[in-house]
Structure formats: structure tokens, C-alpha cells
Short mmCIF file of C-alpha atoms in Angstrom, two decimals:
data_model
loop_
_atom_site.label_atom_id
_atom_site.label_comp_id
_atom_site.label_asym_id
_atom_site.label_seq_id
_atom_site.Cartn_x
_atom_site.Cartn_y
_atom_site.Cartn_z
CA MET A 1 4.09 19.45 -7.26
CA LYS A 2 5.39 15.72 -6.21
CA VAL A 3 3.42 13.03 -7.73
CA GLY A 4 3.71 8.90 -6.90
CA ILE A 5 1.53 6.36 -9.02
CA MET A 6 1.13 2.58 -7.15
CA GLN A 7 -1.35 0.25 -7.42
CA PRO A 8 -3.65 -0.07 -4.47
CA TYR A 9 -2.01 -2.98 -2.22
CA PHE A 10 -3.39 -4.26 0.55
CA LEU A 11 -1.83 -2.81 3.61
CA PRO A 12 1.84 -2.88 2.39
CA TYR A 13 5.20 -1.93 3.95
CA ILE A 14 5.74 0.88 5.41
CA GLY A 15 8.27 2.08 2.22
CA TYR A 16 4.45 2.65 0.15
CA TRP A 17 3.54 4.43 3.20
CA GLN A 18 6.59 6.27 2.99
CA LEU A 19 6.43 7.31 -0.43
CA LEU A 20 2.12 8.03 -0.34
CA ASN A 21 3.31 10.63 3.02
CA ALA A 22 6.22 12.05 0.25
CA VAL A 23 3.82 13.60 -2.09
CA ASP A 24 1.13 16.29 -2.90
CA LYS A 25 -0.71 13.70 -4.71
CA TYR A 26 -1.11 10.26 -4.77
CA VAL A 27 -3.16 7.98 -7.42
CA ILE A 28 -4.15 4.98 -6.81
CA TYR A 29 -3.25 2.95 -9.82
CA ASP A 30 -6.62 0.73 -10.03
CA ASP A 31 -6.87 0.43 -13.86
CA VAL A 32 -4.16 -1.88 -13.99
CA ASN A 33 -3.68 -5.12 -14.85
CA PHE A 34 -4.36 -7.64 -11.95
CA ILE A 35 -0.48 -9.47 -10.50
CA LYS A 36 -1.20 -12.72 -9.15
CA LYS A 37 0.93 -13.87 -6.36
CA GLY A 38 2.58 -10.46 -5.93
CA TRP A 39 1.60 -8.00 -2.81
CA ILE A 40 -2.33 -5.82 -3.92
CA ASN A 41 -4.23 -8.45 -1.91
CA ARG A 42 -1.26 -10.51 0.76
CA ASN A 43 1.00 -9.21 2.43
CA ARG A 44 3.14 -10.91 6.01
CA ILE A 45 2.50 -10.72 9.77
CA LEU A 46 3.94 -12.30 11.72
CA MET A 47 2.40 -15.45 13.97
CA ASN A 48 4.15 -17.59 16.45
CA GLY A 49 7.99 -15.86 15.34
CA GLN A 50 7.25 -15.81 12.05
CA ALA A 51 6.86 -14.43 9.17
CA THR A 52 2.69 -15.22 7.64
CA LEU A 53 0.88 -14.27 4.36
CA PHE A 54 -2.53 -13.13 4.59
CA ASN A 55 -4.88 -12.44 2.23
CA ILE A 56 -8.19 -11.25 0.54
CA GLN A 57 -9.89 -14.55 -0.27
CA MET A 58 -11.72 -13.35 -4.03
CA LYS A 59 -14.03 -14.69 -7.26
CA GLY A 60 -12.22 -14.92 -10.53
CA ALA A 61 -9.45 -12.91 -10.25
CA SER A 62 -7.10 -13.24 -13.37
CA GLN A 63 -4.05 -11.83 -15.00
CA ASN A 64 -6.43 -10.99 -17.64
CA LYS A 65 -8.65 -8.97 -15.94
CA LYS A 66 -7.80 -4.79 -14.00
CA ILE A 67 -7.68 -4.35 -10.14
CA ASN A 68 -10.94 -2.87 -10.64
CA GLU A 69 -12.74 -5.23 -11.87
CA ILE A 70 -12.29 -8.29 -9.46
CA GLU A 71 -14.20 -9.10 -6.97
CA ILE A 72 -14.24 -10.24 -3.83
CA SER A 73 -16.10 -12.94 -1.97
CA LYS A 74 -18.82 -12.22 -0.09
CA GLU A 75 -18.12 -14.60 2.53
CA ASN A 76 -17.41 -13.93 6.14
CA VAL A 77 -15.40 -16.49 6.50
CA TRP A 78 -12.00 -15.05 5.18
CA ARG A 79 -12.74 -12.38 6.93
CA ASN A 80 -13.65 -14.05 10.47
CA LYS A 81 -10.33 -16.27 9.93
CA LEU A 82 -8.43 -13.49 8.96
CA LEU A 83 -9.34 -11.20 12.90
CA LYS A 84 -8.44 -14.18 14.14
CA SER A 85 -5.51 -15.01 13.16
CA ILE A 86 -4.47 -11.18 14.02
CA GLU A 87 -6.29 -11.94 16.98
CA LEU A 88 -4.19 -14.42 17.94
CA SER A 89 -1.25 -12.76 16.51
CA TYR A 90 -1.30 -9.76 18.25
CA LYS A 91 -2.87 -9.68 21.56
CA LYS A 92 0.07 -8.98 23.26
CA ALA A 93 1.59 -6.28 21.53
CA PRO A 94 1.15 -2.83 22.85
CA PHE A 95 -0.74 -0.80 20.83
CA TYR A 96 -3.43 -4.01 20.47
CA GLU A 97 -5.77 -2.52 21.91
CA VAL A 98 -5.44 0.92 19.57
CA ILE A 99 -5.36 -0.93 16.56
CA PHE A 100 -8.03 -3.79 16.12
CA PRO A 101 -10.01 -2.14 16.50
CA ILE A 102 -9.88 -0.12 13.44
CA ILE A 103 -7.73 -3.44 11.56
CA LYS A 104 -11.74 -4.89 12.02
CA THR A 105 -12.82 -1.58 10.00
CA ILE A 106 -10.79 -1.84 7.15
CA ILE A 107 -11.40 -5.71 7.06
CA ASN A 108 -14.94 -5.79 7.95
CA PHE A 109 -15.14 -3.00 4.94
CA GLU A 110 -18.38 -4.14 2.53
CA THR A 111 -17.86 -4.05 -0.83
CA LYS A 112 -17.98 -6.27 -3.47
CA ASN A 113 -14.50 -4.49 -5.80
CA LEU A 114 -11.05 -5.24 -5.03
CA ALA A 115 -10.11 -1.44 -5.91
CA LYS A 116 -12.51 -0.19 -3.63
CA TYR A 117 -11.87 -2.60 -0.50
CA ILE A 118 -8.45 -1.94 -0.68
CA GLU A 119 -8.73 1.61 -1.04
CA ASN A 120 -10.37 1.87 1.43
CA SER A 121 -7.72 0.02 3.60
CA ILE A 122 -4.73 2.54 2.23
CA ARG A 123 -7.31 5.88 3.67
CA VAL A 124 -8.77 3.94 7.51
CA ILE A 125 -4.86 4.18 7.50
CA CYS A 126 -4.40 7.40 6.55
CA GLU A 127 -6.80 9.22 8.55
CA TYR A 128 -4.49 7.38 11.66
CA LEU A 129 -1.81 8.60 10.01
CA ASP A 130 -2.38 11.46 9.95
CA ILE A 131 -1.53 11.61 5.74
CA ASN A 132 -3.49 14.50 4.42
CA THR A 133 -2.37 13.44 0.76
CA LYS A 134 -4.38 13.91 -2.24
CA LEU A 135 -5.87 10.51 -3.00
CA ILE A 136 -7.28 10.34 -6.53
CA ILE A 137 -7.98 6.61 -8.31
CA SER A 138 -5.75 6.56 -11.94
CA SER A 139 -9.83 5.24 -13.52
CA ASP A 140 -11.09 8.11 -12.20
CA LEU A 141 -9.15 10.25 -14.37
CA LYS A 142 -9.12 11.19 -18.13
CA LYS A 143 -5.62 9.74 -20.46
CA ASP A 144 -4.16 8.44 -22.64
CA ASN A 145 -4.97 4.60 -22.36
CA ILE A 146 -3.80 2.86 -24.65
CA LEU A 147 -0.62 3.90 -24.16
CA LYS A 148 1.42 1.53 -21.56
CA GLY A 149 4.74 1.25 -18.22
CA GLU A 150 6.74 4.58 -18.78
CA ASP A 151 4.50 6.90 -20.76
CA LYS A 152 0.94 5.98 -19.62
CA ILE A 153 3.11 7.14 -15.96
CA ILE A 154 4.34 10.56 -17.82
CA ASN A 155 0.64 11.13 -19.10
CA ILE A 156 -1.14 10.80 -15.69
CA CYS A 157 1.66 13.18 -14.27
CA LYS A 158 1.29 15.82 -17.17
CA ILE A 159 -2.60 15.56 -16.57
CA LEU A 160 -1.97 16.11 -12.06
CA GLY A 161 0.90 19.33 -13.32
CA ALA A 162 3.53 17.41 -11.54
CA ASN A 163 7.78 18.98 -11.76
CA GLU A 164 8.39 15.84 -9.53
CA TYR A 165 7.70 12.19 -10.44
CA TYR A 166 8.32 9.92 -7.34
CA ASN A 167 8.72 5.67 -7.27
CA ALA A 168 9.83 3.12 -5.24
CA ILE A 169 13.00 1.83 -5.38
CA GLY A 170 12.26 -1.81 -6.48
CA GLY A 171 10.67 1.08 -10.19
CA ARG A 172 14.44 2.25 -11.19
CA GLU A 173 14.03 -0.54 -14.55
CA LEU A 174 10.86 0.40 -15.14
CA TYR A 175 11.79 4.46 -15.53
CA ASN A 176 14.39 6.31 -17.05
CA TYR A 177 16.11 10.15 -15.21
CA ASP A 178 16.31 11.01 -18.92
CA THR A 179 12.89 10.44 -20.65
CA PHE A 180 11.15 12.09 -17.56
CA LYS A 181 13.69 15.42 -17.78
CA LYS A 182 12.41 15.20 -20.97
CA ASN A 183 9.21 15.71 -20.94
CA ASP A 184 10.32 18.64 -18.08
CA ILE A 185 9.41 16.13 -15.17
CA LYS A 186 12.20 15.49 -12.07
CA LEU A 187 12.50 11.49 -11.74
CA LYS A 188 13.72 10.77 -7.57
CA PHE A 189 13.02 6.97 -6.20
CA LEU A 190 12.59 6.63 -2.35
CA LYS A 191 14.35 4.02 -0.56
CA THR A 192 13.76 3.36 3.40
CA GLU A 193 16.37 2.71 5.43
CA ASN A 194 17.07 0.43 7.78
CA PHE A 195 15.49 0.36 10.51
CA MET A 196 14.64 -1.70 13.96
CA TYR A 197 11.65 -1.34 15.80
CA LYS A 198 10.74 -4.18 19.02
CA GLN A 199 9.13 -7.03 18.68
CA PHE A 200 8.05 -9.93 20.43
CA GLY A 201 11.49 -11.37 22.28
CA ASP A 202 14.97 -10.27 20.49
CA SER A 203 14.11 -11.57 16.84
CA TYR A 204 13.45 -9.33 14.04
CA ILE A 205 11.51 -9.61 11.21
CA GLU A 206 11.53 -6.48 8.88
CA GLY A 207 9.37 -5.73 5.79
CA LEU A 208 6.04 -7.09 7.60
CA SER A 209 2.53 -4.85 6.66
CA ILE A 210 1.50 -1.67 8.38
CA LEU A 211 -0.47 -4.38 10.58
CA ASP A 212 2.70 -4.95 12.05
CA VAL A 213 4.18 -1.10 12.73
CA ILE A 214 1.43 -0.02 14.13
CA MET A 215 0.78 -2.58 17.03
CA PHE A 216 3.73 -2.43 18.28
CA ASN A 217 4.66 1.38 17.34
CA SER A 218 3.13 4.60 18.65
CA LYS A 219 1.27 6.96 16.38
CA GLU A 220 4.16 8.73 17.12
CA GLU A 221 7.02 6.84 16.36
CA VAL A 222 5.01 5.74 12.97
CA LYS A 223 4.53 9.11 11.77
CA ALA A 224 8.66 10.25 12.72
CA MET A 225 9.37 6.29 10.58
CA LEU A 226 7.69 8.05 7.33
CA ASN A 227 10.42 10.36 7.34
CA LYS A 228 13.43 7.41 7.50
CA TYR A 229 14.17 7.06 4.55
CA SER A 230 16.16 8.77 1.42
CA LEU A 231 15.48 9.83 -1.95
CA ILE A 232 18.18 8.74 -5.57
#
């Protein structure tokens, strides 16, 4: 049983989806503290040839709150502005007509809760890409919430019956192979391969939101990209 655990990120880069697709069960880690200026509520799109940030407008966001305790703004101004930015940026992209209605559904999803809003976006993109991994919400699990860091991850893995735990390559400093091995769990890190796809013009900007990937590539091409990684 392969398990992955990550915070809910809004329309993150393709590595997030590679990890999600590579495991049997994926835990959306919604009951950990929010990180300001991280990737939970924002990402980057291609605008006028530049990587440009977009974000979910929040209300009372704080690193002292858990992700599932944060509310998003109920005003529609930010949603309309974001949709207009996406339209202007990608209306000439080859798969705009297919993708824009999907993105519009994601952005207009009605909930006050940040974690639920992002969870919905994850489920919608998974459905589009035929990713059938079972999604589990961390706050729904009966786990030992006193535990921190690596110990809490191992606790969740044991609850779910995991014998393998996959993490993004950026977590190599957080987790120890031997610690997982002592708990009968194989620890593996997923590293996205370097690859390019055609954007506008001859230049290429890597590491953008999945939104950029699906605007410029067919569903079949993106599904092939999901397997372009190595395990370390």
C-alpha cells in the first residue's frame, strides 16, 4: 500500500499530481498550520510571457491557524478578476475551450472554508486527468494529534496500512529512511523529470501551475507527463 501526504495546494505544479497519481491513498493534510507566502493559496500562470502569481483571497489568514480553520473571501470581485486574468492569458492556448469551463467551475465553487475549496479543485483536476487515487482528508482520521512532523506522518501511514510512503523530493531534509524502515515502511522521494512543452513563442517557463500544463497539452499528453519522474 503506497501512501502520500501533502497539504492542499491550489492548482499546484505537475509534481504534486505525479505524487498523487503514484500512490494508492493520498492524504490531504488539512489540519496543519497555514504557511504564509507558501503555495497553499497561490501559484503561477503565464501572463505576457512572464510567470505571474495568482491567489485565493482569504479572510483572517494566519500561521497560527490550521489550513481548515481559514476562510476565503465571500466577495466575488477576486474570483471575477482571476477568471479574467486567466482568460486574457490563455484564450489563444490550444486547449483553452476545453479547460476554461473546468477552471471556471473550480474558481466559482461555493464554500467559506479554504481547505474545502482547494480539496474541490483537487478532485476536479483528478477527474479530468482520470486519476483514481483514493483521497483522504487528514482531519477525518482518528490519529494522535499530539505527534509532530515525521512521527505524525508515520502514525498516519500505520493507520492507513501503508508499507510505502512517497514524498516530494523537497522533503528529503524532513524525513529519514532509517526511521521509516524501523516502522516497516519504505520511504521514497519523487523527483520530477525535466521536460518541456510548447507554450507561446520559443521561450519556456517551467514549474508553473497545472493550469498552464493543461492549457497547452492534451489530456493524453498530460497523463503521459504524470509518469515522468524517478523515485529516490
